[in-house]
Each structure stands twice: as structure tokens, then as C-alpha cells.
Amino acid sequence: MSTASYKIDFDELKRTVSMEQVIAYLGLPRLKQRSPKQWKGACPFCNGVDCFVVTSDGGRDKTGAFNCFKCPAGGDQIELASLVRGNPRKDPNGAYAAAKELYEKLCAAGEALTRSNASPQPRRERRSGFDAEAYAKSLDPGHEALTGLGVDAETLRAWSAGYANSGVNRGRLALPVATKDGTIVGYMGRTVKDDTPLLTFPNGLDPQEHIFGVDKVGSGQLFLVRDPLDVLKAFEAGCGNTVCFLTEDIKSIQLECLAALMDERQCESLSFF
């Protein structure tokens, strides 16, 4: 749908798409529901603990609102989607892009939500999921903050990775978390300095359920490293069969997943570095 052919009615969108739908769509399911109309948990923007509150009947028009008590994040469904997608606070362009995304992804029929400047638009099927392509476009693989990591910008581009200037991974190297078939389900943030933690994850993404580099594995010897950055360096050196776990402590279920991967991809041996 062309952005030039219609304008989105923000107020009607917020009345139609509930805050609960937006939370689920953005991958924030781990907020704990404290009441039928309120959720509370860790802030996806400052990583503060138990300081992020979402209500389905908050805001000026009682259509939904969110607020963090430790950082400036706050607003409605559209602002939440905009911030999660890495846009600055109160950014008009980000808000429009977020509203368009929510409209196209979560509305089964859009005629009531638009003021058309052209012919009526077709009905849209209800869809959900993380828009990895849009997020990757917001990242900067050539940012000066990444020069000390020892990975070329071209390698980062090949992995759809880069420096995050805003959003959940702001100030970190944003790296894709993918399934075995290459589907990116979210982005984690790796520090570009010597601070801790090494890796951070958005709400709804459990690091124990994923192995970094799993989608690049083929037959032959498999290499297991400790840092996702080492996976990128190995890839740059021509070794695509390199993976790493995303947790400091490795659980038995993670080892079982790795063994299943080796069996599926016919990896004959494993070397640990």
C-alpha cells in the first residue's frame, strides 16, 4: 500500500487496535498482567526492573498507554511501536511509520481507519510478527563506535547487524537472533565497550532458546565459541560453521539442542574455543 495514497486516522487506529494486541505483536508478552487492564514488568528501553507499566484504558482518550518510572519512555500504542522500532521519542516520521505498520499488520479491514486520497484500499489479512527488515535498515554497520570490535562493516551488513542509535539496543551492536531456517525473531544488543552485561535481550526473547549462528551451519566440523562477536569474526575468516550460546551458564536443554543441530546438519565433530 503506497504511503502517498492515504492518511491514517491515529485516533481511530488507537480505538480499533488494543494495547494488548500491540504488546503481543511487538514481542512483549512477558509483561506480567496485574489486573484485567494493566501489565507491569521490565522496561524494554532502559532495562529497568519492574518499572514499566502498560494499561489498556489509560491515556487522554482511555484507549491505552504505557509509562516507565525510570526513563522518559511513555505514550500510546503508536509511540510504543515507534520506540520499539528504534525511533526517537515523539518523532513524527517514526509515529507515522509505526501507525502504518500497526494498521497494515493488525487491522483486518482498513477503510474505517483511513482518509483516502485515492481509490478505496483492499481488505488486509490479520498478520503479526517482528519486522526484521525494517529494523535492520535502522542500524548503522559503519558506525565509529564499532571500529574497535574487529569486524568489517560488510560482515555486519551480511548479518543484518549494526549499531543501534536508539530503541531497546541503543548504544550497542544490534545482532539478529534467528531460527534454523534463517527467520529473524528479534535483535539482541552486544556491548561495544567493556561494560556489563555483555548481551541484553528484549522482553519476549529467551536467550536459552536460541543459538547464534545456527542458520549458517552446514555439514562438517562445528566450532563453538563464547561470544557472538567471535562468530562474526570466524564468518569473516571463511568459517561459517561457528556458533555460540547466548547465556553465561549453559543448561542441559541447550546442549541437547546443539546435539540435535549437529545430527540434523551432519556435523561430524565439535571444537570449543
XYZ file of N, CA and C in Angstrom:
819
model
N 0.842 -1.185 0.000
C 0.000 0.000 0.000
C 0.876 1.232 0.000
N 0.698 2.123 -0.923
C 1.547 3.294 -1.050
C 1.274 4.290 0.056
N 2.327 4.842 0.640
C 2.150 5.835 1.701
C 1.567 7.116 1.165
N 1.644 7.347 -0.131
C 1.140 8.579 -0.713
C -0.362 8.508 -0.992
N -0.979 7.322 -0.917
C -2.356 7.164 -1.335
C -3.355 7.322 -0.200
N -2.914 7.386 1.038
C -3.844 7.509 2.139
C -3.176 8.109 3.361
N -4.006 8.600 4.253
C -3.533 9.090 5.541
C -4.211 8.277 6.632
N -3.493 8.017 7.687
C -4.038 7.183 8.763
C -4.655 8.064 9.845
N -5.837 7.706 10.264
C -6.505 8.389 11.369
C -5.987 7.783 12.673
N -5.056 8.478 13.337
C -4.412 7.943 14.536
C -5.430 7.618 15.629
N -6.387 8.523 15.840
C -7.357 8.321 16.919
C -8.210 7.084 16.666
N -8.638 6.905 15.433
C -9.450 5.730 15.104
C -8.611 4.451 15.218
N -7.337 4.551 14.844
C -6.445 3.394 14.956
C -6.326 2.951 16.411
N -6.147 3.913 17.313
C -5.994 3.574 18.741
C -7.287 3.017 19.323
N -8.430 3.443 18.776
C -9.697 2.890 19.253
C -9.921 1.473 18.734
N -9.297 1.161 17.589
C -9.513 -0.141 16.952
C -8.502 -1.196 17.386
N -7.235 -0.796 17.490
C -6.172 -1.722 17.868
C -5.881 -1.558 19.355
N -6.127 -2.594 20.129
C -5.948 -2.509 21.577
C -4.479 -2.551 21.971
N -4.197 -2.036 23.153
C -2.830 -2.088 23.668
C -2.380 -3.530 23.852
N -3.297 -4.413 24.217
C -2.952 -5.825 24.386
C -2.490 -6.433 23.064
N -3.143 -6.083 21.962
C -2.726 -6.561 20.642
C -1.327 -6.069 20.300
N -1.067 -4.803 20.612
C 0.228 -4.204 20.285
C 1.339 -4.860 21.084
N 1.098 -5.143 22.368
C 2.093 -5.807 23.208
C 2.462 -7.159 22.611
N 1.452 -7.932 22.234
C 1.704 -9.263 21.664
C 2.430 -9.160 20.335
N 2.031 -8.222 19.500
C 2.640 -8.065 18.177
C 4.101 -7.644 18.268
N 4.421 -6.759 19.205
C 5.786 -6.267 19.333
C 6.717 -7.240 20.061
N 6.183 -8.323 20.544
C 7.025 -9.290 21.244
C 7.297 -8.905 22.672
N 6.282 -8.400 23.367
C 6.428 -8.027 24.774
C 5.485 -8.859 25.646
N 5.438 -10.171 25.440
C 4.470 -10.995 26.161
C 4.838 -11.271 27.607
N 6.067 -10.953 28.025
C 6.495 -11.310 29.374
C 6.165 -10.249 30.414
N 5.476 -9.221 29.988
C 4.937 -8.291 30.965
C 3.886 -9.049 31.777
N 3.951 -8.942 33.076
C 3.006 -9.672 33.918
C 1.705 -8.894 34.037
N 0.611 -9.592 33.807
C -0.696 -8.950 33.909
C -1.092 -8.860 35.376
N -1.179 -7.630 35.881
C -1.500 -7.395 37.290
C -2.999 -7.254 37.525
N -3.735 -6.916 36.481
C -5.186 -6.785 36.551
C -5.717 -6.954 35.137
N -7.031 -7.037 34.957
C -7.557 -7.216 33.600
C -7.128 -6.129 32.621
N -6.716 -4.970 33.119
C -6.375 -3.865 32.226
C -4.972 -3.309 32.439
N -4.124 -4.027 33.197
C -2.791 -3.489 33.475
C -1.727 -4.582 33.429
N -0.560 -4.234 32.859
C 0.608 -5.101 32.804
C 1.795 -4.345 33.390
N 2.732 -5.092 33.984
C 3.900 -4.448 34.569
C 5.102 -5.374 34.426
N 6.288 -4.796 34.236
C 7.496 -5.603 34.097
C 8.706 -4.755 33.805
N 9.748 -5.388 33.227
C 10.991 -4.692 32.901
C 10.788 -3.764 31.709
N 11.447 -2.612 31.752
C 11.331 -1.650 30.658
C 12.156 -2.123 29.463
N 11.574 -2.198 28.275
C 12.323 -2.635 27.094
C 13.289 -1.586 26.564
N 13.284 -0.387 27.164
C 14.123 0.695 26.663
C 15.300 1.019 27.584
N 15.085 1.010 28.890
C 16.197 1.288 29.810
C 16.604 0.049 30.594
N 15.861 -1.074 30.392
C 16.130 -2.342 31.084
C 15.938 -2.253 32.593
N 15.255 -1.215 33.040
C 14.932 -1.123 34.453
C 13.992 -2.240 34.867
N 14.122 -2.696 36.100
C 13.350 -3.839 36.592
C 12.029 -3.380 37.206
N 10.945 -3.985 36.751
C 9.619 -3.772 37.327
C 9.215 -2.293 37.380
N 9.573 -1.548 36.337
C 9.271 -0.113 36.312
C 8.428 0.284 35.107
N 8.053 -0.694 34.310
C 7.346 -0.432 33.049
C 5.893 -0.850 33.212
N 4.979 0.087 33.041
C 3.553 -0.171 33.244
C 2.789 0.115 31.965
N 1.903 -0.800 31.603
C 1.050 -0.646 30.428
C -0.396 -0.821 30.860
N -1.261 0.071 30.401
C -2.689 -0.041 30.706
C -3.485 -0.021 29.416
N -4.558 -0.777 29.401
C -5.390 -0.838 28.199
C -6.420 0.280 28.161
N -6.604 0.988 29.272
C -7.599 2.066 29.312
C -6.980 3.387 29.781
N -5.668 3.531 29.636
C -5.015 4.772 30.035
C -4.954 5.777 28.902
N -4.304 6.899 29.157
C -4.152 7.918 28.127
C -5.293 8.902 28.090
N -5.124 9.930 27.285
C -6.106 11.003 27.184
C -7.482 10.498 26.787
N -7.496 9.566 25.816
C -8.768 9.048 25.307
C -9.136 7.685 25.886
N -8.388 7.259 26.896
C -8.656 5.974 27.565
C -8.587 4.795 26.605
N -7.699 4.878 25.603
C -7.553 3.789 24.629
C -6.281 2.978 24.852
N -5.477 3.360 25.850
C -4.260 2.627 26.149
C -3.069 3.546 26.317
N -2.166 3.175 27.240
C -0.971 3.988 27.472
C 0.093 3.135 28.135
N 1.356 3.608 28.028
C 2.458 2.958 28.718
C 3.340 4.031 29.341
N 4.102 3.622 30.364
C 4.973 4.581 31.033
C 6.058 3.839 31.797
N 7.280 4.400 31.773
C 8.382 3.869 32.572
C 8.699 4.868 33.668
N 8.918 4.371 34.889
C 9.199 5.246 36.013
C 10.688 5.553 36.162
N 11.517 4.973 35.283
C 12.959 5.206 35.384
C 13.545 5.892 34.147
N 12.792 5.991 33.067
C 13.274 6.673 31.864
C 12.112 7.444 31.252
N 12.350 8.297 30.268
C 11.276 9.141 29.728
C 10.248 8.427 28.860
N 10.411 7.132 28.634
C 9.504 6.426 27.732
C 8.069 6.486 28.236
N 7.157 6.800 27.323
C 5.751 6.851 27.669
C 4.932 7.273 26.472
N 3.640 6.924 26.468
C 2.787 7.324 25.365
C 1.703 6.299 25.084
N 1.259 6.278 23.831
C 0.173 5.394 23.435
C 0.692 4.215 22.620
N -0.231 3.481 21.981
C 0.153 2.316 21.185
C 1.132 2.683 20.074
N 0.872 3.806 19.421
C 1.697 4.218 18.285
C 3.095 4.596 18.746
N 3.193 5.320 19.849
C 4.501 5.705 20.372
C 5.284 4.480 20.834
N 4.598 3.504 21.419
C 5.266 2.283 21.854
C 5.866 1.555 20.662
N 5.094 1.407 19.598
C 5.603 0.738 18.396
C 6.758 1.518 17.783
N 6.654 2.830 17.791
C 7.711 3.667 17.223
C 9.013 3.517 17.994
N 8.949 3.530 19.332
C 10.157 3.391 20.148
C 10.781 2.006 19.982
N 9.953 0.975 19.949
C 10.466 -0.380 19.783
C 11.176 -0.529 18.440
N 10.711 0.178 17.436
C 11.337 0.116 16.120
C 12.588 0.991 16.034
N 12.981 1.616 17.152
C 14.237 2.347 17.181
C 14.152 3.825 16.868
N 12.950 4.379 16.811
C 12.806 5.801 16.523
C 12.950 6.643 17.783
N 13.341 7.911 17.653
C 13.439 8.797 18.827
C 12.062 9.058 19.423
N 12.024 9.562 20.650
C 10.764 9.904 21.299
C 10.069 11.030 20.538
N 8.763 10.915 20.432
C 7.924 11.952 19.830
C 8.375 12.300 18.407
N 8.841 11.312 17.673
C 9.309 11.532 16.310
C 8.131 11.408 15.336
N 7.767 12.478 14.610
C 6.599 12.425 13.720
C 6.718 11.367 12.627
N 7.887 11.276 12.008
C 8.072 10.278 10.962
C 7.998 8.862 11.525
N 8.613 8.679 12.703
C 8.553 7.373 13.348
C 7.139 7.003 13.737
N 6.383 7.990 14.211
C 4.999 7.743 14.607
C 4.157 7.332 13.405
N 4.362 8.017 12.271
C 3.590 7.652 11.088
C 3.942 6.248 10.619
N 5.250 5.937 10.607
C 5.671 4.602 10.172
C 5.104 3.535 11.101
N 5.091 3.822 12.407
C 4.554 2.868 13.379
C 3.051 2.695 13.200
N 2.353 3.802 12.993
C 0.904 3.732 12.789
C 0.578 2.936 11.529
N 1.328 3.171 10.478
C 1.125 2.440 9.227
C 1.362 0.947 9.433
N 2.419 0.618 10.203
C 2.727 -0.785 10.457
C 1.604 -1.454 11.246
N 1.129 -0.785 12.311
C 0.053 -1.356 13.121
C -1.219 -1.507 12.294
N -1.480 -0.529 11.463
C -2.657 -0.591 10.606
C -2.591 -1.776 9.655
N -1.460 -1.935 8.989
C -1.346 -2.983 7.979
C -1.226 -4.374 8.590
N -0.633 -4.463 9.782
C -0.401 -5.772 10.385
C -1.565 -6.249 11.255
N -2.282 -5.329 11.898
C -3.238 -5.747 12.918
C -4.696 -5.464 12.581
N -4.934 -4.745 11.516
C -6.317 -4.424 11.161
C -6.799 -5.330 10.044
N -7.911 -5.997 10.275
C -8.467 -6.877 9.252
C -9.098 -6.075 8.121
N -9.660 -4.931 8.444
C -10.258 -4.069 7.419
C -9.848 -2.640 7.703
N -9.344 -1.943 6.702
C -8.756 -0.647 6.958
C -9.543 0.553 6.518
N -10.682 0.398 5.823
C -11.361 1.563 5.282
C -11.760 2.560 6.368
N -12.171 2.071 7.540
C -12.619 2.967 8.598
C -11.480 3.733 9.232
N -10.228 3.291 9.013
C -9.087 3.913 9.664
C -8.368 4.895 8.769
N -8.797 5.046 7.530
C -8.075 5.903 6.605
C -8.954 6.981 6.022
N -8.298 8.095 5.678
C -8.944 9.135 4.905
C -8.317 9.069 3.521
N -8.985 8.390 2.596
C -8.378 8.057 1.314
C -8.248 9.265 0.414
N -7.099 9.358 -0.264
C -6.879 10.353 -1.300
C -6.919 9.698 -2.672
N -7.234 8.414 -2.716
C -7.279 7.684 -3.968
C -8.435 6.703 -3.887
N -8.325 5.600 -4.609
C -9.391 4.608 -4.576
C -9.370 3.859 -3.261
N -10.498 3.267 -2.836
C -10.525 2.504 -1.593
C -9.484 1.393 -1.597
N -8.901 1.146 -0.447
C -7.858 0.127 -0.325
C -8.498 -1.231 -0.043
N -7.874 -2.317 -0.482
C -8.414 -3.659 -0.234
C -8.320 -4.035 1.234
N -9.125 -4.981 1.624
C -9.058 -5.502 2.985
C -7.737 -6.211 3.188
N -7.216 -6.118 4.433
C -5.936 -6.740 4.772
C -6.158 -7.930 5.682
N -5.411 -8.986 5.444
C -5.465 -10.124 6.347
C -4.752 -9.762 7.635
N -5.218 -10.296 8.740
C -4.568 -10.045 10.016
C -3.241 -10.777 10.054
N -2.156 -10.047 10.263
C -0.821 -10.630 10.302
C -0.085 -10.114 11.533
N 0.921 -10.842 11.969
C 1.739 -10.401 13.097
C 3.139 -10.922 12.905
N 4.083 -10.345 13.677
C 5.462 -10.779 13.596
C 6.417 -9.609 13.634
N 7.671 -9.888 13.942
C 8.698 -8.862 14.031
C 9.167 -8.468 12.634
N 9.189 -7.183 12.336
C 9.623 -6.701 11.025
C 11.133 -6.524 11.053
N 11.847 -7.624 10.812
C 13.306 -7.616 10.897
C 13.930 -6.727 9.829
N 13.345 -6.719 8.653
C 13.910 -5.928 7.559
C 13.878 -4.437 7.875
N 12.755 -3.986 8.430
C 12.637 -2.577 8.786
C 13.611 -2.208 9.894
N 13.761 -3.102 10.877
C 14.676 -2.813 11.974
C 16.118 -2.775 11.485
N 16.485 -3.726 10.621
C 17.852 -3.782 10.107
C 18.217 -2.501 9.368
N 17.250 -1.905 8.678
C 17.509 -0.672 7.936
C 17.824 0.499 8.857
N 17.403 0.408 10.109
C 17.660 1.498 11.054
C 19.053 1.405 11.687
N 19.760 0.301 11.450
C 21.065 0.086 12.072
C 22.193 0.667 11.211
N 23.327 0.962 11.855
C 24.481 1.564 11.172
C 25.688 0.629 11.277
N 25.943 -0.187 10.247
C 27.091 -1.118 10.292
C 28.441 -0.416 10.294
N 28.492 0.841 9.810
C 29.760 1.552 9.727
C 29.976 2.574 10.816
N 29.224 2.510 11.880
C 29.338 3.493 12.964
C 30.718 3.441 13.614
N 31.234 4.599 13.964
C 32.581 4.680 14.528
C 32.721 3.926 15.845
N 31.625 3.747 16.564
C 31.679 3.035 17.840
C 32.003 1.559 17.664
N 31.877 1.042 16.435
C 32.116 -0.374 16.183
C 33.522 -0.665 15.673
N 34.317 0.374 15.462
C 35.635 0.181 14.845
C 36.568 -0.672 15.695
N 36.418 -0.645 16.994
C 37.306 -1.408 17.865
C 36.916 -2.857 18.052
N 35.837 -3.297 17.426
C 35.362 -4.671 17.606
C 36.055 -5.668 16.688
N 36.718 -5.178 15.657
C 37.461 -6.071 14.780
C 36.632 -6.794 13.750
N 35.472 -6.233 13.407
C 34.607 -6.841 12.396
C 34.297 -5.792 11.338
N 34.442 -6.155 10.072
C 34.194 -5.216 8.988
C 32.708 -4.874 8.864
N 32.461 -3.678 8.360
C 31.086 -3.244 8.142
C 30.359 -4.158 7.168
N 31.078 -4.670 6.163
C 30.453 -5.555 5.188
C 29.973 -6.854 5.836
N 30.741 -7.339 6.799
C 30.320 -8.538 7.523
C 29.046 -8.264 8.305
N 28.984 -7.106 8.958
C 27.791 -6.740 9.709
C 26.584 -6.613 8.782
N 26.794 -6.045 7.617
C 25.695 -5.933 6.657
C 25.212 -7.313 6.221
N 26.156 -8.223 6.025
C 25.792 -9.583 5.617
C 24.941 -10.274 6.673
N 25.136 -9.871 7.931
C 24.377 -10.456 9.034
C 23.180 -9.595 9.435
N 22.908 -8.536 8.680
C 21.817 -7.597 9.015
C 21.999 -7.026 10.417
N 23.246 -6.725 10.764
C 23.589 -6.204 12.081
C 24.143 -4.788 11.961
N 24.254 -4.111 13.097
C 24.818 -2.767 13.086
C 24.583 -2.047 14.397
N 25.113 -0.849 14.478
C 24.995 -0.030 15.694
C 23.577 0.523 15.801
N 23.004 0.420 16.994
C 21.658 0.937 17.233
C 21.763 2.319 17.865
N 21.259 3.320 17.186
C 21.303 4.688 17.691
C 20.181 4.995 18.662
N 19.146 4.163 18.677
C 18.020 4.400 19.568
C 17.283 3.088 19.800
N 16.275 3.140 20.642
C 15.479 1.951 20.903
C 16.056 1.069 21.992
N 15.574 -0.150 22.051
C 15.954 -1.094 23.103
C 17.457 -1.346 23.144
N 18.081 -1.434 21.973
C 19.516 -1.735 21.899
C 20.386 -0.497 21.720
N 19.874 0.642 22.068
C 20.581 1.907 21.880
C 21.982 1.866 22.481
N 22.985 2.285 21.661
C 24.363 2.330 22.130
C 25.067 0.994 22.089
N 24.434 -0.015 21.492
C 25.014 -1.351 21.408
C 25.036 -1.847 19.964
N 25.792 -2.897 19.747
C 25.775 -3.588 18.469
C 24.552 -4.483 18.456
N 23.610 -4.193 17.581
C 22.384 -4.987 17.486
C 22.626 -6.181 16.572
N 22.431 -7.375 17.106
C 22.680 -8.611 16.369
C 21.385 -9.406 16.233
N 21.138 -9.987 15.069
C 19.899 -10.735 14.864
C 19.904 -12.080 15.587
N 18.765 -12.436 16.128
C 18.564 -13.765 16.695
C 17.646 -14.507 15.743
N 18.176 -15.561 15.129
C 17.444 -16.243 14.057
C 17.188 -17.708 14.392
N 16.193 -18.271 13.735
C 15.903 -19.691 13.846
C 16.766 -20.452 12.845
N 16.658 -21.766 12.839
C 17.483 -22.585 11.947
C 17.225 -22.283 10.468
N 16.015 -21.841 10.151
C 15.713 -21.557 8.746
C 16.045 -20.130 8.347
N 16.650 -19.374 9.272
C 17.074 -18.017 8.952
C 16.072 -16.935 9.281
N 14.940 -17.284 9.839
C 13.943 -16.284 10.217
C 14.415 -15.511 11.441
N 14.525 -14.201 11.325
C 14.959 -13.361 12.443
C 13.765 -13.083 13.340
N 13.868 -13.502 14.600
C 12.758 -13.348 15.539
C 12.939 -12.155 16.457
N 14.096 -11.532 16.427
C 14.359 -10.377 17.276
C 15.822 -9.981 17.206
N 16.167 -8.949 17.953
C 17.551 -8.473 17.991
C 18.026 -8.356 19.435
N 19.240 -8.832 19.675
C 19.886 -8.649 20.970
C 20.922 -7.534 20.839
N 21.359 -7.007 21.976
C 22.356 -5.956 21.955
C 23.649 -6.416 22.607
N 24.769 -6.269 21.895
C 26.081 -6.594 22.474
C 26.815 -5.300 22.773
N 27.418 -5.232 23.947
C 28.135 -4.028 24.321
C 29.287 -3.753 23.361
N 29.563 -2.485 23.116
C 30.698 -2.102 22.271
C 31.865 -1.630 23.138
N 31.678 -1.730 24.455
C 32.721 -1.333 25.399
C 33.062 -2.540 26.269
N 33.620 -2.286 27.426
C 33.968 -3.375 28.346
C 32.985 -3.465 29.502
N 31.803 -2.873 29.337
C 30.838 -2.883 30.425
C 30.025 -4.170 30.431
N 29.211 -4.319 31.431
C 28.354 -5.499 31.576
C 26.898 -5.046 31.640
N 25.960 -5.902 31.257
C 26.176 -7.258 30.751
C 26.684 -7.250 29.315
N 27.271 -8.361 28.912
C 27.776 -8.471 27.544
C 26.637 -8.405 26.545
N 25.547 -9.105 26.853
C 24.393 -9.173 25.957
C 23.131 -8.758 26.687
N 22.263 -8.068 25.995
C 20.943 -7.729 26.519
C 19.893 -8.191 25.524
N 18.699 -8.494 26.042
C 17.638 -9.039 25.207
C 16.318 -8.328 25.485
N 15.499 -8.147 24.461
C 14.184 -7.533 24.665
C 13.239 -8.514 25.340
N 12.181 -7.976 25.935
C 11.171 -8.833 26.533
C 10.598 -9.772 25.475
N 10.393 -11.016 25.863
C 9.820 -11.992 24.951
C 10.832 -12.824 24.207
N 12.108 -12.506 24.346
C 13.143 -13.281 23.663
C 14.000 -13.976 24.720
N 13.842 -15.286 24.831
C 14.559 -16.075 25.829
C 15.886 -16.557 25.237
N 17.024 -16.071 25.752
C 18.320 -16.451 25.172
C 18.618 -17.946 25.255
N 18.009 -18.653 26.189
C 18.247 -20.085 26.301
C 17.656 -20.858 25.125
N 16.730 -20.239 24.405
C 16.043 -20.942 23.318
C 16.743 -20.784 21.978
N 17.863 -20.061 21.956
C 18.486 -19.760 20.669
C 19.998 -19.997 20.694
N 20.533 -20.326 19.524
C 21.973 -20.488 19.320
C 22.371 -19.528 18.210
N 23.292 -18.621 18.499
C 23.678 -17.630 17.500
C 24.505 -18.275 16.398
N 24.112 -18.016 15.145
C 24.806 -18.582 14.002
C 24.221 -19.884 13.512
N 23.131 -20.324 14.127
C 22.550 -21.628 13.808
C 22.122 -21.722 12.343
N 21.678 -20.613 11.769
C 21.177 -20.640 10.396
C 22.286 -20.764 9.356
N 23.555 -20.562 9.781
C 24.679 -20.631 8.838
C 25.371 -21.999 8.851
N 24.937 -22.901 9.715
C 25.633 -24.172 9.911
C 25.354 -25.153 8.771
N 26.434 -25.777 8.284
C 26.331 -26.828 7.286
C 27.034 -28.076 7.783
N 27.276 -29.029 6.912
C 27.933 -30.272 7.314
C 29.420 -30.027 7.587
N 30.025 -30.958 8.306
C 31.450 -30.845 8.619
C 31.682 -30.518 10.083
N 32.860 -30.026 10.395
C 33.206 -29.709 11.765
C 32.485 -28.451 12.231
N 32.028 -28.481 13.484
C 31.332 -27.345 14.073
C 32.207 -26.738 15.164
N 32.226 -25.407 15.231
C 33.021 -24.707 16.236
C 32.091 -23.941 17.176
N 32.342 -24.083 18.465
C 31.547 -23.415 19.490
C 32.413 -22.377 20.189
N 31.973 -21.116 20.186
C 32.728 -20.031 20.813
C 31.874 -19.401 21.913
N 32.471 -18.445 22.642
C 31.797 -17.865 23.797
C 31.063 -16.560 23.505
N 31.423 -15.897 22.425
C 30.943 -14.542 22.164
C 30.376 -14.472 20.737
N 29.182 -13.894 20.550
C 28.654 -13.732 19.199
C 29.615 -12.988 18.271
N 30.422 -12.104 18.844
C 31.397 -11.373 18.039
C 32.403 -12.328 17.404
N 32.740 -13.398 18.132
C 33.672 -14.387 17.594
C 33.044 -15.173 16.441
N 31.720 -15.315 16.467
C 31.029 -15.965 15.355
C 31.178 -15.119 14.097
N 31.031 -13.809 14.246
C 31.174 -12.908 13.107
C 32.605 -12.908 12.579
N 33.583 -12.922 13.481
C 34.983 -12.937 13.061
C 35.312 -14.223 12.316
N 34.776 -15.349 12.787
C 35.003 -16.624 12.109
C 34.361 -16.618 10.732
N 33.153 -16.066 10.641
C 32.457 -15.957 9.361
C 33.279 -15.112 8.382
N 33.840 -14.026 8.893
C 34.656 -13.142 8.063
C 35.906 -13.851 7.569
N 36.406 -14.795 8.379
C 37.604 -15.553 8.006
C 37.281 -16.759 7.130
N 35.992 -16.946 6.816
C 35.614 -18.036 5.930
C 35.106 -19.277 6.621
N 34.868 -19.202 7.928
C 34.369 -20.358 8.682
C 32.926 -20.107 9.097
N 32.004 -20.628 8.314
C 30.596 -20.399 8.597
C 30.014 -21.328 9.642
N 30.719 -22.405 9.972
C 30.213 -23.380 10.934
C 30.616 -23.030 12.367
N 30.334 -21.813 12.768
C 30.679 -21.350 14.112
C 29.437 -20.812 14.791
N 29.205 -21.260 16.024
C 28.014 -20.850 16.766
C 28.395 -20.508 18.198
N 27.451 -19.910 18.908
C 27.663 -19.696 20.344
C 26.320 -19.665 21.057
N 26.357 -20.066 22.321
C 25.176 -19.942 23.165
C 25.063 -18.486 23.607
N 23.875 -18.098 24.050
C 23.629 -16.706 24.403
C 23.494 -16.502 25.906
N 23.899 -17.508 26.674
C 23.849 -17.408 28.132
C 25.217 -17.736 28.711
N 25.497 -17.183 29.881
C 26.779 -17.451 30.526
C 26.835 -18.886 31.037
N 25.756 -19.319 31.663
C 25.646 -20.703 32.114
C 24.870 -21.501 31.073
N 25.349 -22.675 30.754
C 24.740 -23.496 29.713
C 23.917 -24.616 30.359
N 22.647 -24.670 30.041
C 21.751 -25.675 30.581
C 21.782 -26.939 29.710
N 21.338 -28.037 30.285
C 21.338 -29.307 29.554
C 20.465 -29.251 28.318
N 19.345 -28.509 28.393
C 18.461 -28.422 27.244
C 19.151 -27.728 26.071
N 20.064 -26.789 26.381
C 20.803 -26.114 25.323
C 21.775 -27.072 24.633
N 22.405 -27.919 25.419
C 23.313 -28.914 24.852
C 22.550 -29.923 24.000
N 21.352 -30.252 24.434
C 20.525 -31.174 23.662
C 20.154 -30.553 22.313
N 19.854 -29.261 22.326
C 19.528 -28.566 21.072
C 20.733 -28.539 20.138
N 21.924 -28.337 20.710
C 23.138 -28.318 19.896
C 23.401 -29.692 19.300
N 23.203 -30.735 20.097
C 23.406 -32.098 19.600
C 22.421 -32.418 18.475
N 21.186 -31.965 18.631
C 20.179 -32.199 17.590
C 20.551 -31.462 16.309
N 21.096 -30.262 16.461
C 21.535 -29.499 15.303
C 22.656 -30.216 14.568
N 23.630 -30.718 15.327
C 24.749 -31.429 14.713
C 24.267 -32.661 13.959
N 23.312 -33.354 14.519
C 22.773 -34.539 13.864
C 22.021 -34.158 12.584
N 21.240 -33.082 12.659
C 20.450 -32.643 11.511
C 21.332 -32.142 10.373
N 22.378 -31.388 10.716
C 23.244 -30.787 9.691
C 24.460 -31.665 9.367
N 24.524 -32.830 9.976
C 25.605 -33.796 9.722
C 26.975 -33.203 10.053
N 27.054 -32.635 11.253
C 28.334 -32.122 11.747
C 29.073 -33.265 12.451
N 30.223 -33.600 11.957
C 30.919 -34.789 12.430
C 31.609 -34.623 13.773
N 31.996 -33.393 14.121
C 32.689 -33.166 15.395
C 32.507 -31.733 15.847
N 32.816 -31.483 17.126
C 32.672 -30.168 17.719
C 33.954 -29.748 18.395
N 34.421 -28.535 18.106
C 35.591 -27.968 18.768
C 35.161 -26.724 19.528
N 35.621 -26.592 20.767
C 35.224 -25.478 21.626
C 36.376 -24.510 21.826
N 36.104 -23.228 21.662
C 37.119 -22.192 21.840
C 36.630 -21.162 22.844
